[in-house]
């Protein structure tokens, strides 16, 4: 079970905005049968998520005991992965 989201930082808000934009852009691309464009919008978010993991370093947060920040980071990562997987499902 994921913890609650604490204070969101700029990196968190950037990831949220990118995921929201991805959902709109993928829907539009699929409506136009532009599958390659939809895939690229998804890839952009996956790459941003990878950078978010590297920058947030949840392993360091766990070691330092910063549970509030760790919960926030993990929540946003899991939510990003959930929404990406929904876009990729047939």
PDB file of C-alpha atoms in Angstrom:
ATOM      1  CA  UNK A   1       0.000   0.000   0.000  1.00  0.00           C
ATOM      2  CA  UNK A   2       1.331   3.411  -0.931  1.00  0.00           C
ATOM      3  CA  UNK A   3       1.732   6.187   1.571  1.00  0.00           C
ATOM      4  CA  UNK A   4       0.140   9.584   1.284  1.00  0.00           C
ATOM      5  CA  UNK A   5       1.514  12.342  -0.904  1.00  0.00           C
ATOM      6  CA  UNK A   6       3.295  15.007   1.105  1.00  0.00           C
ATOM      7  CA  UNK A   7       4.449  18.328  -0.281  1.00  0.00           C
ATOM      8  CA  UNK A   8       4.947  18.209  -4.044  1.00  0.00           C
ATOM      9  CA  UNK A   9       8.097  19.691  -5.524  1.00  0.00           C
ATOM     10  CA  UNK A  10       8.671  21.109  -8.996  1.00  0.00           C
ATOM     11  CA  UNK A  11       9.876  17.707 -10.280  1.00  0.00           C
ATOM     12  CA  UNK A  12       6.652  16.100  -9.059  1.00  0.00           C
ATOM     13  CA  UNK A  13       4.498  18.719 -10.737  1.00  0.00           C
ATOM     14  CA  UNK A  14       6.479  18.401 -13.985  1.00  0.00           C
ATOM     15  CA  UNK A  15       5.900  14.645 -14.037  1.00  0.00           C
ATOM     16  CA  UNK A  16       2.189  15.102 -13.333  1.00  0.00           C
ATOM     17  CA  UNK A  17       1.877  17.680 -16.119  1.00  0.00           C
ATOM     18  CA  UNK A  18       3.722  15.420 -18.568  1.00  0.00           C
ATOM     19  CA  UNK A  19       1.455  12.469 -17.768  1.00  0.00           C
ATOM     20  CA  UNK A  20      -1.670  14.595 -18.181  1.00  0.00           C
ATOM     21  CA  UNK A  21      -0.383  15.931 -21.514  1.00  0.00           C
ATOM     22  CA  UNK A  22       0.495  12.390 -22.617  1.00  0.00           C
ATOM     23  CA  UNK A  23      -3.046  11.229 -22.011  1.00  0.00           C
ATOM     24  CA  UNK A  24      -4.498  14.037 -24.129  1.00  0.00           C
ATOM     25  CA  UNK A  25      -1.869  13.696 -26.858  1.00  0.00           C
ATOM     26  CA  UNK A  26      -2.159   9.905 -27.104  1.00  0.00           C
ATOM     27  CA  UNK A  27      -5.944  10.077 -27.309  1.00  0.00           C
ATOM     28  CA  UNK A  28      -5.691  12.611 -30.111  1.00  0.00           C
ATOM     29  CA  UNK A  29      -3.010  10.633 -31.951  1.00  0.00           C
ATOM     30  CA  UNK A  30      -5.010   7.414 -31.725  1.00  0.00           C
ATOM     31  CA  UNK A  31      -8.110   9.216 -32.986  1.00  0.00           C
ATOM     32  CA  UNK A  32      -6.076  10.144 -36.055  1.00  0.00           C
ATOM     33  CA  UNK A  33      -4.612   6.616 -36.289  1.00  0.00           C
ATOM     34  CA  UNK A  34      -1.129   8.087 -35.790  1.00  0.00           C
ATOM     35  CA  UNK A  35       0.170   5.140 -33.793  1.00  0.00           C
ATOM     36  CA  UNK A  36       3.813   6.137 -34.100  1.00  0.00           C
ATOM     37  CA  UNK A  37       2.991   9.569 -32.661  1.00  0.00           C
ATOM     38  CA  UNK A  38       1.065   8.017 -29.772  1.00  0.00           C
ATOM     39  CA  UNK A  39       4.007   5.751 -29.002  1.00  0.00           C
ATOM     40  CA  UNK A  40       6.403   8.708 -29.011  1.00  0.00           C
ATOM     41  CA  UNK A  41       4.228  10.639 -26.536  1.00  0.00           C
ATOM     42  CA  UNK A  42       4.302   7.596 -24.254  1.00  0.00           C
ATOM     43  CA  UNK A  43       8.078   7.250 -24.644  1.00  0.00           C
ATOM     44  CA  UNK A  44       8.581  10.876 -23.640  1.00  0.00           C
ATOM     45  CA  UNK A  45       6.813  10.228 -20.334  1.00  0.00           C
ATOM     46  CA  UNK A  46       8.718   6.989 -19.738  1.00  0.00           C
ATOM     47  CA  UNK A  47      12.026   8.810 -20.253  1.00  0.00           C
ATOM     48  CA  UNK A  48      10.888  11.612 -17.946  1.00  0.00           C
ATOM     49  CA  UNK A  49       9.908   9.006 -15.358  1.00  0.00           C
ATOM     50  CA  UNK A  50      13.355   7.463 -15.613  1.00  0.00           C
ATOM     51  CA  UNK A  51      14.955  10.864 -15.050  1.00  0.00           C
ATOM     52  CA  UNK A  52      12.553  11.450 -12.121  1.00  0.00           C
ATOM     53  CA  UNK A  53      13.773   8.213 -10.499  1.00  0.00           C
ATOM     54  CA  UNK A  54      17.410   9.145 -11.005  1.00  0.00           C
ATOM     55  CA  UNK A  55      16.920  12.677  -9.668  1.00  0.00           C
ATOM     56  CA  UNK A  56      14.698  11.678  -6.740  1.00  0.00           C
ATOM     57  CA  UNK A  57      16.861   8.691  -5.725  1.00  0.00           C
ATOM     58  CA  UNK A  58      14.232   6.827  -3.698  1.00  0.00           C
ATOM     59  CA  UNK A  59      16.932   4.447  -2.432  1.00  0.00           C
ATOM     60  CA  UNK A  60      18.669   7.398  -0.787  1.00  0.00           C
ATOM     61  CA  UNK A  61      15.393   8.654   0.658  1.00  0.00           C
ATOM     62  CA  UNK A  62      14.802   5.232   2.206  1.00  0.00           C
ATOM     63  CA  UNK A  63      18.304   5.142   3.688  1.00  0.00           C
ATOM     64  CA  UNK A  64      18.018   8.636   5.117  1.00  0.00           C
ATOM     65  CA  UNK A  65      14.598   7.941   6.630  1.00  0.00           C
ATOM     66  CA  UNK A  66      12.801  10.671   4.668  1.00  0.00           C
ATOM     67  CA  UNK A  67       9.595   8.645   4.573  1.00  0.00           C
ATOM     68  CA  UNK A  68       7.305  11.533   3.607  1.00  0.00           C
ATOM     69  CA  UNK A  69       9.341  12.341   0.492  1.00  0.00           C
ATOM     70  CA  UNK A  70       9.802   8.648  -0.305  1.00  0.00           C
ATOM     71  CA  UNK A  71       6.034   8.099  -0.163  1.00  0.00           C
ATOM     72  CA  UNK A  72       5.479  11.037  -2.506  1.00  0.00           C
ATOM     73  CA  UNK A  73       8.077   9.853  -5.017  1.00  0.00           C
ATOM     74  CA  UNK A  74       6.822   6.267  -5.013  1.00  0.00           C
ATOM     75  CA  UNK A  75       3.219   7.392  -5.357  1.00  0.00           C
ATOM     76  CA  UNK A  76       3.991   9.476  -8.447  1.00  0.00           C
ATOM     77  CA  UNK A  77       6.090   6.701  -9.992  1.00  0.00           C
ATOM     78  CA  UNK A  78       3.417   4.059  -9.502  1.00  0.00           C
ATOM     79  CA  UNK A  79       0.714   6.380 -10.809  1.00  0.00           C
ATOM     80  CA  UNK A  80       2.831   7.225 -13.861  1.00  0.00           C
ATOM     81  CA  UNK A  81       3.390   3.530 -14.576  1.00  0.00           C
ATOM     82  CA  UNK A  82      -0.312   2.784 -14.132  1.00  0.00           C
ATOM     83  CA  UNK A  83      -1.326   5.472 -16.612  1.00  0.00           C
ATOM     84  CA  UNK A  84       1.370   4.513 -19.112  1.00  0.00           C
ATOM     85  CA  UNK A  85       0.253   0.880 -18.945  1.00  0.00           C
ATOM     86  CA  UNK A  86      -3.347   1.937 -19.604  1.00  0.00           C
ATOM     87  CA  UNK A  87      -2.208   3.820 -22.714  1.00  0.00           C
ATOM     88  CA  UNK A  88      -0.336   0.747 -23.920  1.00  0.00           C
ATOM     89  CA  UNK A  89      -3.156  -1.725 -23.347  1.00  0.00           C
ATOM     90  CA  UNK A  90      -5.128  -2.738 -26.417  1.00  0.00           C
TER      91      UNK A  90
END
